Backbone as a ProteinNet text record, in pm:
[ID]
protein_1_A
[PRIMARY]
XXXXXXXXXXXXXXXXXXXXXXXXXXXXXXXXXXXXXXXXXXXXXXXXXXXXXXXXXXXXXXXXXXXXXXXXXXXXXXXXXXXXXXXXXXXXXXXXXXXXXXXXXXXXXXXXXXXXXXXXXXXXXXXXXXXXXXXXXXXXXXXXXXXXXXX
[TERTIARY]
232.6	140.5	5.8	-54.4	-180.7	-296.7	-335.3	-452.7	-541.7	-666.4	-761.7	-812	-783.6	-841.3	-831	-925.5	-920.1	-872	-864.9	-820.5	-688.7	-608.3	-484.8	-505.7	-462.3	-482.1	-348.1	-349.1	-230.3	-270.8	-179.1	-193.5	-73.9	-101.3	3	1	115.2	129.7	229.9	186.6	272.6	331.1	462.5	530.1	601.6	584.8	661.2	809.6	891.6	1035.2	1107.1	1213.9	1284.2	1362	1396.9	1478.9	1397.8	1271.7	1190.8	1051.9	990.5	861.2	752.4	735.6	636.3	705	716.2	773.8	692.8	714.4	637.3	658.1	559.8	563.5	447.3	475.8	374.5	362.8	240.3	217.7	106	108.5	8	0.7	-112.8	-120.1	-24.2	22.9	114.7	259.2	290	426.5	451.9	572.3	610.3	634.4	694.5	723.2	689.6	666.4	638.7	763.9	742.2	849.1	846.6	962.6	970.2	976.6	913.4	924.7	963.7	1029.1	1084.7	1022.4	931.4	851.5	736.7	641.5	522.4	551.8	652.8	690.4	738.9	825	874.7	760.4	666.1	549.7	474.3	444.2	369	448.3	578.5	660	663.9	670.9	669.2	533.7	425.7	292.4	275.2	323.5	311.9	389.1	508.9	589.3	515.7	455.7	381.9	266.8	192.1	79.3	127.8	240.9	296.8	340.5	406.8	455.5	342	227.4	113.4	10.6	21.7	-77.9	-217.4	-222.9	-348.6	-352.8	-459.5	-564	-507.4	-581.7	-538.1	-509.3	-404.6	-364.9	-323.4	-391.7	-366.3	-268.8	-217.3	-123.3	19.7	111.6	252.4	299.5	384.6	437.4	528.2	514.5	591.1	708.9	819.5	935.6	1021.5	1113.8	1206.6	1315	1343.3	1451.3	1391.5	1441.2	1380.9	1403.8	1511.8	1538.2	1509.6	1406.7	1367.1	1329.3	1380.2	1359.3	1283.3	1192.7	1110.7	1198.4	1142.9	1217.6	1295.8	1415.1	1504.6	1502	1391.7	1377.5	1342.4	1418.8	1387.5	1252.9	1169	1037.3	1024.3	983.5	959.4	809.6	762.1	619.2	578.7	455.3	396.1	371.2	365.6	324.9	172.6	103.8	-40.9	-115	-232.1	-325.8	-466.7	-565	-702.9	-743.9	-678.6	-712.1	-657.4	-543.7	-484.8	-486.7	-537.1	-536.1	-615.1	-735.5	-819.5	-747.6	-675	-602.3	-493.7	-418.2	-314.4	-374.2	-487.7	-555	-596.3	-659.9	-699.4	-578.5	-470.1	-347.2	-289.8	-288.3	-230.7	-316.4	-447.5	-534.3	-517.6	-453.7	-423.3	-278	-221.2	-85.6	-70.8	43.3	59.7	23.6	-66.8	-119.4	-49.7	77.6	155.6	148.7	87.8	76.6	-67.9	-89.2	-227.8	-274.5	-182.7	-218.9	-196.3	-300.2	-295.9	-409.6	-377.6	-473.7	-479.2	-598.4	-610.4	-645.5	-578.1	-598.8	-637.1	-745	-786.3	-781.3	-686.9	-676.8	-764.2	-868.8	-966.5	-941.9	-882.4	-859.5	-725.2	-664.1	-547.6	-581.2	-622	-662.8	-601.4	-577.2	-528.4	-399.6	-310	-178.8	-188	-293.8	-305.2	-396.5	-429.1	-508	-637.2	-734.6	-859.9	-891.4	-946.7	-978.7	-1035.4	-1013.6	-1070.7	-962.2	-963.9	-873.8	-958.3	-920.9	-988.7	-885.1	-913.9	-827.1	-871.8	-797.6	-831	-821.8	-910.2	-910.2	-996.4	-1006.6	-1091.3	-1221.1	-1226.1	-1342.5	-1384.9	-1285.2	-1313	-1277.8	-1369.9	-1353.2	-1359.4	-1265.3	-1265.9	-1232.7	-1287.7	-1250.1	-1152.2	-1053	-956.9	-961	-933.4	-940.2	-803.3	-699.6	-563.2	-466.6	-345.7	-245.9	-206.9	-214.4	-189.3	-294.1	-419.3	-524.4	-504	-457.6	-426.5	-318	-213.2	-106.4	-162.1	-246.9	-304.2	-389.3	-463.8	-546	-458.1	-352.2	-260.5	-192.7	-146.3	-76.4	-167.7	-296.4	-389.2	-397.5	-382	-384.6	-255.7	-146.4	-18.9	-28.8	-82.6	-97.1	-184.4	-289.4	-381.2	-316.7	-236.4	-181.3	-49.9	30.7	166.8	197	99.5	124.1	106.2
713.6	681.9	642.4	737.1	707.2	772.5	714.7	762.3	641.9	669.8	560.9	555.4	444.5	411.6	260.9	200.6	55	9.9	101.4	68.9	139.4	79.8	143.9	186.7	308	366.4	384.4	356.2	372.9	435.4	509.7	559.9	507	441.4	379.6	445.5	498.5	556.8	472	415.5	331.1	418.1	409.4	485	389.9	409.4	326.4	358.8	255.8	273.8	167.3	204.6	109	3.4	29.6	-65.3	-162.6	-134.7	-227.7	-236.8	-351	-373.9	-285.9	-293.9	-210.2	-145.3	-13	60.2	187.4	252.2	372.1	423.1	497.8	559.1	508.2	490.2	452.9	565.9	605.7	708.6	663.5	716.4	685.9	803.6	824.3	932.6	913.5	791.9	768.2	800.5	817.5	844.7	994.5	1037.6	1177	1204.1	1107.7	1121.9	992.5	1002.7	883	795.3	667.3	569	507.8	494.7	432.3	280.7	210.9	65.4	29.3	-86.1	-125	-251	-311.1	-422.8	-445.3	-529.1	-548.6	-622.5	-708	-776.1	-674.8	-583.3	-480.2	-392.5	-359.3	-280	-347.8	-476	-549.8	-558.5	-580.4	-588.8	-455.3	-345	-212.9	-188.3	-217.2	-198.3	-284.5	-406.8	-496.9	-443.9	-391	-334.3	-218.4	-131.9	-18.1	-67.7	-165.9	-217.8	-288.2	-357.6	-421.9	-317.4	-210.9	-107.2	-39.7	-23.1	42.7	-54.5	-182.1	-283.4	-239.4	-187	-144.5	-203.8	-271.3	-324.2	-424.5	-443.8	-536.1	-673.2	-736.7	-870.1	-948.6	-1057.4	-1130	-1246.5	-1265.6	-1374.7	-1321.6	-1407	-1371.8	-1395.9	-1306.5	-1324.3	-1445.7	-1523	-1646.2	-1626.3	-1693.3	-1690.6	-1812.2	-1840.1	-1951.1	-1915.4	-1785.4	-1738.2	-1667	-1697.5	-1642.3	-1492.2	-1437.1	-1294	-1216.3	-1257.8	-1194	-1048	-956.8	-813.5	-745.1	-811.6	-752.5	-681.9	-589.7	-519.2	-404	-382.5	-282.5	-154.1	-81.8	47.6	147.7	256.6	354.7	422.9	418.5	480.7	583.1	703.7	807.3	827.9	821.2	829.3	965.5	1004.6	1126.2	1106	1214	1209.5	1225.3	1113.4	1115	1105	1165.8	1149.4	1159.2	1136.9	1137	1273.6	1379.6	1514.2	1549	1490.1	1528.8	1418.9	1300.6	1191.5	1226.2	1283.8	1317.3	1415.8	1511.3	1609.3	1540.1	1449.4	1376.7	1282	1224	1136.8	1218.2	1333.6	1419.7	1462.7	1498.1	1540.8	1426.5	1305.8	1193.2	1157.1	1176.1	1147.3	1250.1	1362.6	1464.2	1452.2	1335.5	1304.1	1340.5	1398.6	1439.3	1327.6	1357.5	1257.8	1268.6	1235	1246.5	1120.7	1018.3	892.2	871.3	796.1	764.4	638.6	568.5	450.7	478.8	531.6	563.2	488.6	431.3	351.2	398.9	397.2	409.7	270.7	233.7	102.1	122.7	58.4	58.1	-86.8	-116	-249.7	-249.8	-332.1	-333.7	-444.9	-554	-669.6	-733.6	-791.5	-878.3	-1008.6	-1105.5	-1234.5	-1345.5	-1459.9	-1578.6	-1550.1	-1474.5	-1441.5	-1363.4	-1287.1	-1202.9	-1084.1	-1005.5	-883.9	-892.2	-813.9	-796.7	-647.6	-600.4	-458.6	-416.1	-288.9	-227.3	-151.6	-162.1	-85	-6.3	120.8	207.5	252.2	230.3	275.6	417.1	516.5	657.3	689.3	769.5	806	713.3	588.4	492.1	468.3	519.5	502.1	356.2	268.7	126.7	87.3	18.4	-24	-176.3	-235.8	-380.5	-408.9	-516.1	-565.4	-679.5	-690	-799	-881.4	-1010.6	-1103.7	-1149.7	-1104.4	-1141	-1041.2	-1034.7	-947.7	-997.3	-1126.9	-1180.5	-1129.1	-1125.7	-1073.8	-923.8	-850.6	-708.9	-690.9	-771	-765	-793.7	-895.5	-930.9	-817.2	-748.8	-636.5	-522.7	-489.9	-384.4	-426.6	-550	-598.5	-602.3	-627.7	-630.8	-495	-386.8	-253.5	-229.1	-283.4	-271.7	-343.3	-462.4	-538.6	-465.1	-400.4	-330.3	-208.5	-134.2	-8	-21.5	-121.1	-122.5	-238	-319.2	-431.4	-388.2
1848.8	1742.1	1801.1	1865.4	1931.6	1857.3	1747.9	1677.5	1649.6	1618.5	1605.5	1461.1	1394.8	1265.9	1252.8	1190.7	1179.2	1042.8	944.2	809.5	779.7	691.5	646.1	502	471.4	339.7	268.6	137.3	54.5	-78.2	-138.1	-273.5	-350.8	-462.9	-543.7	-681.2	-723.2	-856.8	-934	-1046.4	-1129.7	-1240.7	-1258.4	-1363.3	-1458.3	-1588.5	-1682.7	-1669	-1672.5	-1654.6	-1734.9	-1800.3	-1886.2	-1809.5	-1683.6	-1607.6	-1522.3	-1500.3	-1421.3	-1483.4	-1467	-1530.2	-1469.4	-1339.2	-1271.1	-1151.6	-1156.2	-1043.6	-1024.5	-911.7	-884.6	-744.2	-696.9	-564.7	-480.8	-353.1	-255	-155.8	-128.1	-27.3	65.8	185.9	286.4	382.6	446.5	544.1	660.9	684.1	796.2	760.3	631.1	585.9	571.7	610.2	587.3	440.2	370	227.5	155.5	25.9	-51.8	-59.2	-87.8	-95.1	-234.8	-296.5	-428	-414.1	-508.5	-517.1	-659.8	-673.3	-802.7	-860.5	-790.8	-841.5	-744.8	-784.6	-702.3	-572.6	-572.2	-447.7	-345	-388.3	-297.2	-247.8	-335.5	-296	-182.4	-197.9	-96.3	34.4	26.3	147.9	222.9	150.2	214.5	280.8	208.1	265	390.3	383.6	498	618.7	594.5	704.9	771.4	691.1	746.6	833.5	783.5	861.4	987.8	980.9	1100.5	1202.7	1156.1	1247.5	1323.6	1259.5	1322.6	1379.1	1342.7	1376.9	1333.5	1210.2	1148.4	1008.9	974.2	1059.1	1159.7	1264.7	1370.1	1311.8	1366.1	1320.2	1442.4	1468.1	1592.1	1576.3	1457.6	1436.3	1439.9	1476.1	1469.4	1326.7	1276.6	1141.8	1139.4	1033.8	1022.6	927.7	957.2	869.1	897.5	807.5	827.4	928.9	941.4	1027.3	1147.7	1266.3	1388.3	1404.4	1350.3	1366.2	1236.8	1163.5	1038	1062.6	979.9	999.8	887	821.6	716.8	612.7	538.9	434.3	495.6	445.7	503.9	421.2	427.9	362.2	471.2	479.2	584.5	559.9	659.8	651.7	763.1	727.7	827.6	840.6	965.6	989.8	1044.8	1013.7	1069	1218.4	1290.9	1430.9	1432.2	1424	1406.6	1538.3	1539.8	1650.9	1593.6	1676.5	1626.5	1572.9	1615.3	1568.3	1431.8	1393	1265	1159.1	1190.4	1093.7	968.3	984.1	868.6	776	833.6	752.6	670.4	733.8	660.7	557.6	586.7	489.9	367.6	388.1	276	194.4	264.5	196.3	112.4	165.9	91.5	-28.7	-20.4	-133.3	-245.2	-213.7	-315.2	-360.9	-339.9	-382.8	-530.6	-570.3	-710.9	-808.8	-896.5	-989.8	-1124.9	-1129.5	-1252.3	-1337.9	-1291.3	-1363.6	-1403	-1511.3	-1544.6	-1473.6	-1406.9	-1328.8	-1181	-1118.1	-975.8	-908.2	-794.4	-719.6	-575.5	-519.3	-374.9	-323.1	-215.6	-156	-10.4	28	168.7	215.8	305.7	362.4	487.5	484	592.4	692.9	645.6	732.7	698.9	799.3	780.8	852.4	772.6	827.6	743.8	807.6	738	660.7	721.8	664.4	534.1	514	395.7	426.2	324.5	342	263.4	310	238.1	237.4	125.3	119.1	-14.3	-45.6	-164.7	-239.3	-372.5	-457.4	-556.9	-575.9	-672.6	-774.3	-901.3	-1009.9	-1044.7	-996.3	-1016.6	-1166.4	-1214.6	-1355.9	-1439.1	-1397.6	-1467	-1389.4	-1266.9	-1179.9	-1167.3	-1152.2	-1134	-990.9	-926.7	-788.2	-783.4	-712.1	-692.6	-546.3	-496.5	-365.6	-386.5	-299	-309.2	-181.3	-196.5	-84.4	-38.2	-107.6	-68.9	-130.1	-75.3	-135.2	-274.2	-297.8	-431.7	-530.9	-488.7	-576.1	-600.5	-500.1	-516.4	-623.3	-615.8	-715.5	-854.9	-865.9	-995.7	-1051.6	-965.8	-1012	-1064.3	-992.3	-1037.7	-1167.5	-1172.6	-1290.7	-1413	-1393.1	-1507.2	-1575.2	-1502	-1563.4	-1640.4	-1591.9	-1662.7	-1796.3	-1796.7	-1921	-2020.3	-1971.4	-2059.8	-2124.4	-2048.1	-2096.8	-2173.1	-2141.7	-2193.2	-2287.6	-2324	-2414.8	-2557.8
[MASK]
+++++++++++++++++++++++++++++++++++++++++++++++++++++++++++++++++++++++++++++++++++++++++++++++++++++++++++++++++++++++++++++++++++++++++++++++++++++++

């Protein structure tokens, strides 16, 4: 995994589902296939695992937990064989992820500082852009669109 990028990119598609409040698909140029999530907590844990596996964006702190042998979320993830020559192609491909939902977001995580993330989220189709200062704020931004569309 020797490619150079300082930001991590994700595409999130939210699908209405009778068994879970907010579920959908997560895609990234680093993933071979999209990954399903069943709530916003699982979404954040998957995104965090991907960023930890690649150390993108750089994070100089050790992850903290109550248990010394903590193993993050246990979802199998298959990664692309990326390098500086093919990253742009995979990024373009992931941004063309099938748009079957009306709630699709692109997320660019630019920093991981103070045990959280900072970056930008774009609500595709609504052309709304917001910057977030924490993963909690990211969750709140996604959830606000759910409240608007499904209440």
